[in-house]
XYZ file of C-alpha atoms in Angstrom:
499
model
C 0.000 0.000 0.000
C 1.417 3.362 -1.041
C 1.831 6.282 1.366
C -0.967 8.075 -0.459
C -3.385 5.205 0.137
C -2.317 4.868 3.770
C -3.058 8.556 4.284
C -6.442 8.120 2.585
C -7.460 5.187 4.799
C -6.334 6.995 7.951
C -8.702 9.821 6.995
C -11.505 7.380 6.170
C -10.997 5.625 9.522
C -11.166 8.957 11.345
C -14.411 9.878 9.563
C -15.821 6.406 10.260
C -15.087 6.879 13.964
C -17.081 10.116 14.006
C -19.903 8.474 12.043
C -20.200 5.472 14.370
C -19.961 7.626 17.498
C -22.757 9.899 16.243
C -25.088 6.885 16.517
C -23.545 4.823 19.331
C -22.051 5.970 22.634
C -18.494 4.742 23.222
C -17.419 4.538 26.896
C -14.113 6.285 27.578
C -12.634 3.154 29.139
C -13.404 1.104 26.045
C -12.087 3.869 23.790
C -8.731 3.949 25.578
C -8.576 0.144 25.490
C -8.920 0.344 21.709
C -6.202 3.011 21.593
C -3.849 0.770 23.580
C -4.645 -2.223 21.360
C -4.039 -0.133 18.244
C -0.759 1.226 19.615
C 0.464 -2.272 20.482
C -0.514 -3.587 17.039
C 1.282 -0.705 15.369
C 4.439 -1.078 17.488
C 4.609 -4.854 17.027
C 3.905 -4.554 13.305
C 6.671 -1.986 12.817
C 9.139 -3.978 14.890
C 8.444 -7.256 13.083
C 8.014 -5.553 9.719
C 4.452 -6.870 9.453
C 2.844 -4.127 7.420
C -0.761 -5.327 7.689
C -0.581 -5.530 11.475
C 0.952 -2.056 11.723
C -1.627 -0.555 9.390
C -4.467 -2.237 11.274
C -3.241 -0.622 14.481
C -2.868 2.767 12.799
C -6.381 2.651 11.351
C -7.835 1.597 14.712
C -6.157 4.567 16.422
C -7.544 6.920 13.745
C -11.022 5.422 14.209
C -10.956 5.960 17.977
C -9.560 9.475 17.478
C -12.646 10.283 15.413
C -14.963 8.895 18.086
C -13.169 10.842 20.819
C -13.310 14.039 18.763
C -17.094 13.706 18.602
C -17.158 13.088 22.358
C -15.188 16.258 23.082
C -17.659 18.420 21.149
C -20.712 16.500 22.353
C -19.810 16.930 26.018
C -18.722 20.537 25.607
C -22.018 21.938 24.452
C -24.407 23.326 24.108
C -24.667 24.473 27.704
C -28.325 24.290 28.729
C -29.858 26.797 31.133
C -31.798 25.694 34.208
C -34.527 28.272 33.488
C -36.408 26.145 30.941
C -40.119 26.851 31.128
C -39.687 30.111 33.043
C -39.841 33.725 31.915
C -36.317 35.120 32.037
C -34.400 38.273 31.200
C -31.636 37.388 28.767
C -28.847 39.610 27.499
C -27.183 38.422 24.349
C -25.588 39.284 21.028
C -26.953 38.440 17.587
C -24.355 35.903 16.440
C -25.373 35.497 12.801
C -27.434 37.254 10.174
C -31.134 36.747 11.003
C -33.158 34.510 8.698
C -35.984 36.772 7.532
C -39.354 35.574 6.234
C -42.480 37.475 5.233
C -43.763 37.761 8.825
C -40.857 37.026 11.167
C -37.111 36.835 11.694
C -35.159 34.049 13.344
C -31.996 35.047 15.201
C -29.120 33.044 16.640
C -28.351 34.668 19.995
C -25.154 34.216 21.990
C -26.452 34.476 25.560
C -23.977 36.207 27.871
C -26.177 36.680 30.940
C -29.386 35.405 32.526
C -30.942 37.919 34.871
C -28.181 39.252 37.114
C -25.838 36.334 36.495
C -23.322 35.762 33.722
C -23.918 32.695 31.543
C -20.825 30.563 32.149
C -20.053 29.306 29.653
C -22.139 31.374 27.194
C -24.679 29.333 25.248
C -26.643 29.854 22.050
C -30.363 30.005 21.526
C -32.772 30.784 18.701
C -35.096 33.744 19.187
C -38.004 34.104 16.765
C -39.287 37.682 16.595
C -41.544 39.839 14.449
C -39.996 40.959 11.198
C -39.763 44.572 12.310
C -37.745 46.159 13.754
C -34.908 44.496 11.865
C -31.826 43.327 13.747
C -28.337 42.584 12.487
C -25.340 40.551 13.486
C -23.494 42.250 16.358
C -26.595 43.863 17.891
C -26.714 43.560 21.694
C -30.230 42.791 22.928
C -32.164 42.471 26.158
C -34.740 39.738 25.652
C -37.571 38.894 28.029
C -39.506 35.697 27.407
C -39.907 32.020 28.170
C -36.850 29.875 27.448
C -37.889 26.511 25.999
C -36.215 23.303 24.950
C -36.339 22.778 21.191
C -38.631 19.957 20.083
C -38.562 17.764 16.997
C -41.205 18.064 14.310
C -43.051 14.983 13.087
C -40.830 14.694 10.017
C -37.712 16.657 11.010
C -35.062 16.211 13.711
C -35.004 19.876 14.709
C -33.082 19.226 17.941
C -30.140 17.690 16.074
C -30.331 20.388 13.406
C -29.832 23.046 16.092
C -27.247 21.006 17.971
C -24.840 21.100 15.032
C -24.458 24.841 15.753
C -24.313 24.429 19.528
C -27.896 25.647 20.021
C -29.869 24.148 22.888
C -32.707 26.596 23.606
C -35.421 28.550 21.787
C -37.589 31.571 22.574
C -40.712 32.549 20.615
C -41.776 36.178 20.113
C -40.246 37.639 23.275
C -40.017 41.305 24.201
C -36.783 42.695 22.759
C -34.890 45.891 23.495
C -31.769 46.845 21.575
C -29.070 48.144 23.926
C -26.003 48.164 21.686
C -24.515 47.274 18.318
C -21.211 46.366 16.706
C -20.399 43.653 19.243
C -18.304 40.656 18.274
C -15.538 39.880 15.798
C -14.767 43.063 13.809
C -13.852 41.082 10.674
C -17.158 39.190 10.741
C -19.039 42.438 11.337
C -17.251 44.137 8.433
C -18.059 41.240 6.089
C -21.679 41.310 7.207
C -21.935 45.042 6.508
C -20.429 44.482 3.068
C -22.951 41.723 2.376
C -25.908 43.869 3.424
C -24.659 46.794 1.342
C -24.385 44.466 -1.663
C -27.942 43.214 -1.054
C -29.199 46.804 -1.003
C -27.552 47.479 -4.379
C -29.250 44.387 -5.834
C -32.602 45.563 -4.453
C -32.056 48.963 -6.082
C -31.199 47.433 -9.470
C -33.903 44.750 -9.704
C -37.582 44.335 -8.816
C -38.977 41.417 -6.831
C -39.011 38.448 -7.107
C -35.978 38.794 -9.364
C -33.875 40.500 -6.682
C -34.709 37.723 -4.212
C -33.877 35.078 -6.819
C -30.527 36.724 -7.603
C -29.676 36.876 -3.896
C -30.448 33.160 -3.763
C -28.041 32.495 -6.638
C -25.255 34.727 -5.347
C -25.677 34.604 -1.578
C -27.709 31.474 -0.892
C -30.448 33.698 0.583
C -33.666 31.778 -0.034
C -35.777 33.322 2.707
C -36.873 36.304 0.585
C -38.286 34.172 -2.244
C -42.093 33.907 -2.168
C -43.385 30.532 -0.977
C -44.971 29.700 -4.344
C -41.661 30.187 -6.178
C -39.782 28.139 -3.577
C -42.330 25.339 -4.045
C -41.961 25.517 -7.843
C -38.181 25.160 -7.550
C -38.583 22.113 -5.305
C -41.095 20.438 -7.632
C -38.899 21.110 -10.674
C -35.856 19.718 -8.844
C -33.733 22.848 -9.205
C -33.775 24.080 -5.621
C -30.022 23.514 -5.502
C -29.314 26.575 -7.644
C -30.564 28.916 -4.900
C -28.414 27.226 -2.281
C -24.821 28.427 -2.322
C -23.158 25.096 -3.108
C -19.743 24.027 -4.289
C -21.167 23.777 -7.800
C -22.406 27.393 -7.689
C -18.960 28.483 -6.517
C -17.418 26.527 -9.392
C -19.700 28.357 -11.825
C -18.358 31.675 -10.515
C -14.760 30.518 -10.965
C -15.362 29.059 -14.417
C -17.139 32.169 -15.651
C -14.245 34.340 -14.523
C -11.762 31.995 -16.204
C -13.780 32.001 -19.448
C -13.758 35.806 -19.575
C -10.005 35.954 -18.968
C -9.271 33.225 -21.528
C -11.418 35.107 -24.037
C -8.917 37.963 -23.707
C -6.003 35.508 -24.216
C -4.889 35.585 -20.584
C -2.700 32.486 -19.942
C -4.560 29.532 -18.407
C -2.440 29.408 -15.242
C -2.945 33.119 -14.592
C -6.685 32.753 -15.256
C -6.870 29.862 -12.796
C -5.260 31.774 -9.934
C -7.326 34.881 -10.653
C -10.419 32.651 -10.499
C -9.321 31.311 -7.094
C -8.826 34.886 -5.895
C -12.232 35.761 -7.329
C -13.848 32.911 -5.404
C -12.180 34.150 -2.210
C -13.537 37.654 -2.839
C -16.951 36.211 -3.667
C -17.040 34.295 -0.362
C -16.088 37.467 1.495
C -18.826 39.414 -0.320
C -21.417 36.837 0.785
C -20.455 37.200 4.445
C -18.052 34.241 4.746
C -20.579 32.121 6.659
C -19.381 28.640 7.619
C -21.626 26.966 5.026
C -20.323 29.340 2.339
C -16.703 28.630 3.240
C -17.414 24.878 3.023
C -19.020 25.396 -0.395
C -15.984 27.438 -1.422
C -13.636 24.611 -0.469
C -15.650 22.162 -2.578
C -15.752 24.621 -5.469
C -11.999 25.194 -5.390
C -11.445 21.423 -5.361
C -13.515 21.081 -8.533
C -11.508 23.834 -10.238
C -8.231 22.226 -9.166
C -9.471 18.907 -10.548
C -10.174 20.546 -13.907
C -6.748 22.186 -13.901
C -4.997 18.899 -13.193
C -6.966 17.234 -15.980
C -7.456 13.989 -14.039
C -10.460 13.976 -11.766
C -9.554 10.651 -10.149
C -6.394 12.078 -8.577
C -8.483 14.295 -6.328
C -9.595 11.568 -3.916
C -7.117 12.395 -1.154
C -7.764 16.130 -1.416
C -11.533 15.639 -1.291
C -11.443 13.257 1.678
C -8.917 15.467 3.494
C -11.162 18.516 3.021
C -14.154 16.558 4.315
C -12.179 15.203 7.289
C -10.943 18.696 8.205
C -14.447 20.161 8.102
C -15.900 17.251 10.079
C -13.084 17.408 12.639
C -13.894 21.086 13.211
C -17.619 20.342 13.577
C -18.369 16.600 13.935
C -22.121 17.258 13.826
C -21.870 18.005 10.086
C -21.540 14.352 9.164
C -24.900 13.230 10.522
C -26.924 16.361 11.181
C -26.106 18.812 8.360
C -28.045 17.922 5.214
C -26.405 20.806 3.337
C -22.925 19.398 3.932
C -24.053 15.878 3.007
C -25.689 17.012 -0.233
C -22.739 19.235 -1.188
C -20.193 16.481 -0.559
C -22.152 13.836 -2.489
C -22.725 16.233 -5.388
C -18.989 16.973 -5.495
C -18.235 13.239 -5.531
C -20.624 12.813 -8.454
C -19.065 15.679 -10.408
C -15.527 14.421 -9.760
C -16.019 10.739 -10.536
C -19.222 10.141 -12.494
C -19.464 13.272 -14.660
C -16.254 12.530 -16.636
C -17.631 9.128 -17.684
C -21.024 10.547 -18.642
C -19.385 13.357 -20.584
C -17.240 10.824 -22.414
C -20.338 8.796 -23.330
C -21.900 11.986 -24.710
C -18.960 12.503 -27.046
C -16.675 14.609 -24.893
C -13.245 14.224 -23.329
C -13.588 13.329 -19.671
C -10.260 14.416 -18.246
C -9.567 10.988 -16.805
C -7.070 9.596 -19.196
C -9.371 9.100 -22.201
C -8.114 10.701 -25.390
C -11.291 11.173 -27.410
C -11.447 14.621 -29.003
C -14.611 16.406 -27.884
C -17.281 16.531 -30.598
C -18.839 19.916 -31.377
C -17.771 23.456 -30.702
C -17.087 25.341 -27.500
C -20.767 26.032 -26.735
C -21.811 22.417 -27.345
C -18.902 21.243 -25.204
C -19.974 23.504 -22.311
C -23.617 22.353 -22.564
C -22.483 18.723 -22.603
C -20.270 19.288 -19.577
C -23.041 21.074 -17.655
C -25.517 18.297 -18.439
C -23.068 15.557 -17.406
C -22.227 17.303 -14.142
C -25.862 18.013 -13.304
C -26.982 14.441 -13.930
C -24.004 13.079 -11.998
C -24.689 15.282 -8.991
C -28.368 14.331 -9.002
C -27.618 10.627 -9.267
C -25.330 10.815 -6.244
C -27.729 12.796 -4.052
C -30.888 10.898 -5.074
C -30.900 8.381 -2.174
C -30.331 11.171 0.350
C -33.025 13.363 -1.251
C -35.529 10.505 -0.987
C -34.503 9.818 2.599
C -34.788 13.483 3.612
C -37.812 14.660 1.665
C -39.665 11.555 0.502
C -40.114 12.909 -3.027
C -38.398 12.688 -6.400
C -38.615 15.271 -9.170
C -39.091 13.433 -12.473
C -38.910 16.677 -14.433
C -35.578 17.643 -12.872
C -33.265 16.575 -15.747
C -35.330 18.608 -18.238
C -35.462 21.607 -15.898
C -31.727 21.539 -15.321
C -30.966 21.284 -19.037
C -33.191 24.272 -19.806
C -32.044 26.660 -17.072
C -28.524 25.737 -15.963
C -26.925 27.202 -19.078
C -28.373 30.587 -18.072
C -27.272 30.392 -14.422
C -23.608 31.479 -14.816
C -24.612 34.426 -17.027
C -27.342 35.487 -14.586
C -24.856 35.275 -11.726
C -22.174 37.195 -13.632
C -24.478 39.961 -14.905
C -26.278 40.178 -11.556
C -22.995 40.394 -9.667
C -21.829 43.146 -12.022
C -25.093 45.049 -11.459
C -24.645 44.817 -7.698
C -21.019 45.960 -7.796
C -21.796 48.857 -10.152
C -24.322 50.062 -7.604
C -21.422 51.131 -5.382
C -19.872 53.417 -8.007
C -22.449 54.152 -10.728
C -26.108 53.555 -9.738
C -27.533 54.384 -13.177
C -25.250 51.840 -14.880
C -26.259 49.333 -12.206
C -29.917 49.687 -13.203
C -29.102 49.352 -16.920
C -27.029 46.196 -16.351
C -29.789 45.009 -14.029
C -32.143 44.855 -17.030
C -29.886 42.199 -18.539
C -29.908 40.253 -15.288
C -33.708 40.641 -15.133
C -34.109 39.030 -18.576
C -31.962 36.026 -17.621
C -33.709 35.610 -14.268
C -37.169 36.027 -15.822
C -36.409 33.241 -18.312
C -35.459 30.861 -15.509
C -38.469 31.762 -13.360
C -40.866 31.212 -16.272
C -39.330 27.852 -17.198
C -39.490 26.635 -13.594
C -43.088 27.849 -13.174
C -44.140 26.041 -16.367
C -42.371 22.752 -15.573
C -43.605 22.716 -11.972
C -47.158 22.490 -13.332
C -46.497 19.505 -15.585
C -48.508 16.496 -14.295
C -46.401 14.083 -12.224
C -43.440 16.486 -12.269
C -42.742 15.385 -8.695
C -43.848 12.101 -7.114
C -43.737 10.670 -3.614
C -41.036 8.052 -2.983
C -41.083 5.881 0.116
C -37.961 5.371 2.207
C -38.095 1.668 1.293
C -36.650 2.498 -2.134
C -33.374 3.793 -0.663
C -31.972 0.333 0.198
C -32.390 -1.219 -3.296
C -31.133 2.010 -4.830
C -27.964 1.869 -2.727
C -27.561 -1.810 -3.629
C -27.754 -0.875 -7.316
C -25.129 1.818 -6.776
C -22.823 -0.683 -5.063
C -23.158 -3.115 -7.975
C -22.265 -0.381 -10.469
C -19.312 0.761 -8.333
C -17.974 -2.788 -8.057
C -18.180 -3.221 -11.827
C -16.348 0.050 -12.406
C -13.724 -0.931 -9.837
C -13.147 -4.294 -11.526
C -12.813 -2.635 -14.926
C -10.321 -0.130 -13.548
C -8.340 -2.930 -11.900
C -8.215 -4.945 -15.128
C -6.906 -1.900 -17.014
C -4.376 -1.034 -14.486
């Protein structure tokens, strides 16, 4: 086994440890017994030059390390107050941008004191308030209301969803008094102000619902889309385009590279400018944790394209996933966004090249076929292959999470995805121009409006096609996974025979 493969399996073992521990408690005594056994195996294997024994010990240690990492975070928080069920005076700071809907806003509050006593350690809670007055990240608030334990919905594990962010309490429509602002990390506050200023420029350049749709494309802000449009996107199977995913980030990078290459800028220079552009884009969107994770996935996809061999990216992809999961172990089981983004990235890296090859293109994986068709046809073929690959990979999880499958999704994606990068690019330009030349921002906004209007009309039409979306029971997930395993084994055998 090569060093590269050893490193890969150490990472996989670490992730497996976190996964198992998220379902099953592992007593500390037993964990340290496993560590000792692994250490002995490794030492004996190295001494006797028995590679399999040494590797077995190393992988066992990595597995236990993953389980212990989950334990550390699980025991550390969230701290839960003793005032559950009682009306309390809470002083806290808005820790993230509120999620705003038509009638309310939902805020993540870092509680620093309860009544006359400091909260040690500080804990987080969700406060749902009326939409107005509006609050922002960094606002210091005095909140009076009943602190409650979060409860699961009939079809959603809300407790675990909150726990991934260290949240263990909720408060509904309390009395709120703003007593300060600008509290917290100055960098985060500056990025948030930049994001809100950018949103205001988009609002000035475009009418609704187009402005809300553009903010979904660029910023992942779906809360301002009307409910009927959100439902249409779900039925048509294109809800992913208004969630800031690794694929959306890749679109930003590719578009920037295409523009630079059009002006004969060298490929290497274009690549690094695109990476810098992605970094700036993440900063413009507020650099939220989910956006940073999407950025990492997007950069990996661009690097894979640059290297020309998608299959060489396995270690980088697994390392990125392991690093993110090590930082927040709850992501692996409780964050559907992370799960969907990772699986979609896997599909784009490994399945899309084969599909693109079957469609007459070069897949970047060692095949030498010359792509059929011109540049535009090649880009459409690539987009279609990547979209289908991502959807194939996330299908079992989509069924498990939502219990529905969009049958019209492939058609919807083919019709609108080609317009997405142009809508993002023109919309981004309109927003940026708003800072320096408002009139030009409005003019460019007309172009963005046309692209966004096309997509909204296509989605609205397809969402009303009979049987566009059908219910799918959870029972179908197991045979679907079995089918995937059979296909993977066949591909593995073919690769082994070739190599």
